[in-house]
Amino acid sequence: AKLGVSWRLKGNDIQVELLPSQLSNRDLKAKVKGVWARDAATSRLGRLQLTADIQDAQAQRVHRYLPQTLPIDVIRYVQQSVRSGKVPQAKLEVKGDLDRFPFERSKDEIFEVKAKLNDVLYQYVPEIKGQALQWPALMNLQGDLEFKGLSMAVRNASAKAQGPSGLSWKGIEARIRSEEHTSELQSH
């Protein structure tokens, strides 16, 4: 890993700059850069401007990189439902006041993740201790995944039902729109 950081202090205000850096571990490889700054008079958590180009991520380990401000049930669900697979390419962009994260209603602030999925095993109804699974997992899931604010979309996806049914789908389009609290699923 090559990591460059600089910082400035002025009274109670602070700025930390993550210079263009390369990171890698067993979970992923990434090129990142960003700036976090806090003006104590205007923001409790500060403003963040961060970009990351991610490659070769292990889908089953993505829960380790979710913001810890998410409810523990969300993190646990991702950990239990995404069983295996690859994210060969992803891009993350965060820009805004973290007091308002994930910037659901802001036009000037951004929280966006775009990822390619490859051969993902997704157990959308995870196993509950002591209860048998009622729904088959989706296997060989491939497609484009996007998070924008609190909205999520899956596009150009295909998958197969795990188990003896042999069902397969192509052209899957799914959306969860945060502002409407609705979801859609289409398959061709």
Short mmCIF file of C-alpha atoms in Angstrom, two decimals:
data_model
loop_
_atom_site.label_atom_id
_atom_site.label_comp_id
_atom_site.label_asym_id
_atom_site.label_seq_id
_atom_site.Cartn_x
_atom_site.Cartn_y
_atom_site.Cartn_z
CA ALA A 1 0.00 0.00 0.00
CA LYS A 2 1.17 3.47 -0.84
CA LEU A 3 -0.56 6.05 1.30
CA GLY A 4 0.01 9.80 1.42
CA VAL A 5 -1.66 12.04 3.99
CA SER A 6 -1.31 15.71 4.89
CA TRP A 7 -3.19 17.75 7.49
CA ARG A 8 -3.68 21.30 8.69
CA LEU A 9 -4.89 22.56 12.06
CA LYS A 10 -6.21 26.06 12.66
CA GLY A 11 -7.81 26.53 16.08
CA ASN A 12 -10.63 23.96 16.31
CA ASP A 13 -10.74 23.51 12.53
CA ILE A 14 -8.95 20.64 10.83
CA GLN A 15 -8.33 19.43 7.29
CA VAL A 16 -6.94 16.04 6.33
CA GLU A 17 -6.00 15.31 2.73
CA LEU A 18 -5.62 11.78 1.43
CA LEU A 19 -3.23 12.21 -1.47
CA PRO A 20 -3.75 9.93 -4.48
CA SER A 21 -2.92 6.54 -2.98
CA GLN A 22 -3.05 2.86 -3.78
CA LEU A 23 -4.36 0.31 -1.32
CA SER A 24 -4.63 -3.45 -1.54
CA ASN A 25 -5.44 -6.35 0.75
CA ARG A 26 -7.06 -9.75 0.42
CA ASP A 27 -10.47 -8.07 -0.05
CA LEU A 28 -9.76 -5.53 -2.81
CA LYS A 29 -7.43 -3.17 -4.63
CA ALA A 30 -8.20 0.54 -4.73
CA LYS A 31 -6.95 3.91 -5.87
CA VAL A 32 -8.26 6.59 -3.54
CA LYS A 33 -8.00 10.33 -2.94
CA GLY A 34 -9.95 12.76 -0.88
CA VAL A 35 -10.22 15.58 1.61
CA TRP A 36 -12.00 15.68 4.97
CA ALA A 37 -12.38 19.07 6.65
CA ARG A 38 -14.26 20.23 9.69
CA ASP A 39 -15.17 23.79 10.56
CA ALA A 40 -16.30 23.32 14.15
CA ALA A 41 -18.76 26.23 13.83
CA THR A 42 -20.71 24.77 10.88
CA SER A 43 -20.39 20.97 10.87
CA ARG A 44 -20.23 18.36 13.62
CA LEU A 45 -18.89 15.52 11.41
CA GLY A 46 -17.18 17.60 8.73
CA ARG A 47 -17.24 17.64 4.95
CA LEU A 48 -15.85 14.79 2.89
CA GLN A 49 -14.80 14.67 -0.73
CA LEU A 50 -13.63 11.15 -1.56
CA THR A 51 -13.26 9.09 -4.71
CA ALA A 52 -12.19 5.48 -4.98
CA ASP A 53 -11.65 3.26 -7.99
CA ILE A 54 -11.93 -0.31 -6.73
CA GLN A 55 -10.87 -3.49 -8.50
CA ASP A 56 -10.98 -7.20 -7.77
CA ALA A 57 -13.17 -6.92 -4.66
CA GLN A 58 -14.45 -10.04 -2.92
CA ALA A 59 -18.25 -9.63 -2.79
CA GLN A 60 -18.65 -11.65 0.43
CA ARG A 61 -16.36 -9.21 2.27
CA VAL A 62 -18.07 -5.97 1.22
CA HIS A 63 -19.85 -5.73 4.60
CA ARG A 64 -16.48 -4.84 6.16
CA TYR A 65 -16.43 -1.56 4.22
CA LEU A 66 -19.96 -0.32 4.93
CA PRO A 67 -20.25 2.88 6.99
CA GLN A 68 -20.49 1.94 10.66
CA THR A 69 -23.25 4.53 11.03
CA LEU A 70 -25.63 2.11 9.25
CA PRO A 71 -27.94 0.10 11.50
CA ILE A 72 -26.24 -3.12 12.63
CA ASP A 73 -29.12 -5.11 11.10
CA VAL A 74 -28.24 -3.72 7.64
CA ILE A 75 -24.59 -4.66 8.00
CA ARG A 76 -25.51 -8.11 9.32
CA TYR A 77 -27.96 -8.63 6.42
CA VAL A 78 -25.28 -7.83 3.83
CA GLN A 79 -22.83 -10.11 5.63
CA GLN A 80 -25.30 -13.02 5.66
CA SER A 81 -26.85 -12.55 2.21
CA VAL A 82 -23.83 -11.91 -0.05
CA ARG A 83 -22.18 -15.33 0.10
CA SER A 84 -19.52 -15.22 -2.64
CA GLY A 85 -18.56 -13.63 -5.94
CA LYS A 86 -16.46 -10.88 -7.44
CA VAL A 87 -16.74 -7.17 -7.97
CA PRO A 88 -14.16 -6.71 -10.74
CA GLN A 89 -14.77 -2.97 -10.94
CA ALA A 90 -16.43 -0.35 -8.73
CA LYS A 91 -16.38 3.41 -8.26
CA LEU A 92 -17.24 5.30 -5.09
CA GLU A 93 -17.85 9.02 -4.82
CA VAL A 94 -18.75 10.91 -1.64
CA LYS A 95 -19.01 14.69 -1.57
CA GLY A 96 -20.77 16.66 1.13
CA ASP A 97 -21.41 17.46 4.77
CA LEU A 98 -21.39 14.17 6.68
CA ASP A 99 -24.04 15.54 9.06
CA ARG A 100 -26.48 14.97 6.14
CA PHE A 101 -25.05 11.68 4.82
CA PRO A 102 -26.19 9.87 2.64
CA PHE A 103 -27.40 13.14 1.07
CA GLU A 104 -30.86 11.93 0.13
CA ARG A 105 -32.35 15.34 -0.63
CA SER A 106 -29.31 17.36 -1.69
CA LYS A 107 -28.57 18.36 -5.26
CA ASP A 108 -25.01 19.55 -4.47
CA GLU A 109 -23.93 16.56 -2.37
CA ILE A 110 -23.17 13.09 -3.69
CA PHE A 111 -23.11 9.55 -2.37
CA GLU A 112 -22.76 7.18 -5.28
CA VAL A 113 -21.44 3.66 -5.77
CA LYS A 114 -21.35 1.97 -9.17
CA ALA A 115 -20.21 -1.65 -9.32
CA LYS A 116 -20.01 -4.56 -11.73
CA LEU A 117 -21.07 -7.89 -10.23
CA ASN A 118 -19.68 -11.21 -11.42
CA ASP A 119 -20.69 -14.71 -10.33
CA VAL A 120 -22.29 -13.52 -7.06
CA LEU A 121 -24.17 -15.93 -4.80
CA TYR A 122 -26.92 -13.88 -3.13
CA GLN A 123 -29.06 -15.45 -0.41
CA TYR A 124 -31.72 -12.73 -0.34
CA VAL A 125 -33.50 -14.45 2.57
CA PRO A 126 -30.56 -15.42 4.80
CA GLU A 127 -30.65 -18.44 7.08
CA ILE A 128 -32.11 -17.83 10.51
CA LYS A 129 -30.71 -19.96 13.33
CA GLY A 130 -32.83 -23.04 13.84
CA GLN A 131 -34.95 -22.51 10.72
CA ALA A 132 -34.50 -24.11 7.32
CA LEU A 133 -34.10 -21.84 4.31
CA GLN A 134 -37.41 -21.17 2.62
CA TRP A 135 -36.12 -19.43 -0.52
CA PRO A 136 -33.39 -20.46 -2.95
CA ALA A 137 -30.38 -18.22 -3.40
CA LEU A 138 -29.62 -16.43 -6.66
CA MET A 139 -26.41 -17.78 -8.12
CA ASN A 140 -24.21 -16.66 -11.00
CA LEU A 141 -25.62 -13.16 -10.47
CA GLN A 142 -24.03 -10.74 -12.91
CA GLY A 143 -24.88 -7.15 -13.70
CA ASP A 144 -24.53 -3.51 -12.73
CA LEU A 145 -25.26 -2.31 -9.19
CA GLU A 146 -25.72 1.35 -8.28
CA PHE A 147 -26.37 3.17 -5.02
CA LYS A 148 -27.28 6.85 -5.15
CA GLY A 149 -28.19 8.41 -1.83
CA LEU A 150 -30.62 5.91 -0.31
CA SER A 151 -31.72 4.56 -3.72
CA MET A 152 -30.46 1.31 -5.20
CA ALA A 153 -30.66 -0.09 -8.71
CA VAL A 154 -29.60 -3.32 -10.42
CA ARG A 155 -29.39 -3.19 -14.22
CA ASN A 156 -28.57 -5.53 -17.08
CA ALA A 157 -28.44 -8.47 -14.66
CA SER A 158 -28.81 -12.19 -15.03
CA ALA A 159 -29.03 -14.96 -12.43
CA LYS A 160 -30.08 -18.54 -11.80
CA ALA A 161 -32.07 -19.97 -8.91
CA GLN A 162 -29.95 -22.26 -6.78
CA GLY A 163 -31.30 -25.78 -6.55
CA PRO A 164 -33.12 -28.24 -8.81
CA SER A 165 -35.58 -25.80 -10.45
CA GLY A 166 -33.05 -24.61 -13.02
CA LEU A 167 -34.84 -21.26 -13.36
CA SER A 168 -32.78 -18.52 -14.92
CA TRP A 169 -33.42 -14.86 -15.66
CA LYS A 170 -31.88 -12.36 -18.04
CA GLY A 171 -32.44 -8.64 -18.38
CA ILE A 172 -33.16 -8.16 -14.68
CA GLU A 173 -33.88 -4.56 -13.69
CA ALA A 174 -34.58 -3.80 -10.03
CA ARG A 175 -34.91 -0.46 -8.25
CA ILE A 176 -35.53 0.74 -4.74
CA ARG A 177 -36.27 4.45 -4.76
CA SER A 178 -35.80 6.06 -1.39
CA GLU A 179 -38.04 9.05 -2.03
CA GLU A 180 -41.01 6.86 -2.90
CA HIS A 181 -40.21 3.92 -0.59
CA THR A 182 -41.17 1.63 -3.44
CA SER A 183 -39.38 -1.11 -5.30
CA GLU A 184 -39.69 -2.56 -8.78
CA LEU A 185 -38.47 -5.78 -10.35
CA GLN A 186 -38.50 -6.47 -14.07
CA SER A 187 -37.10 -9.38 -16.02
CA HIS A 188 -37.19 -10.16 -19.71
#
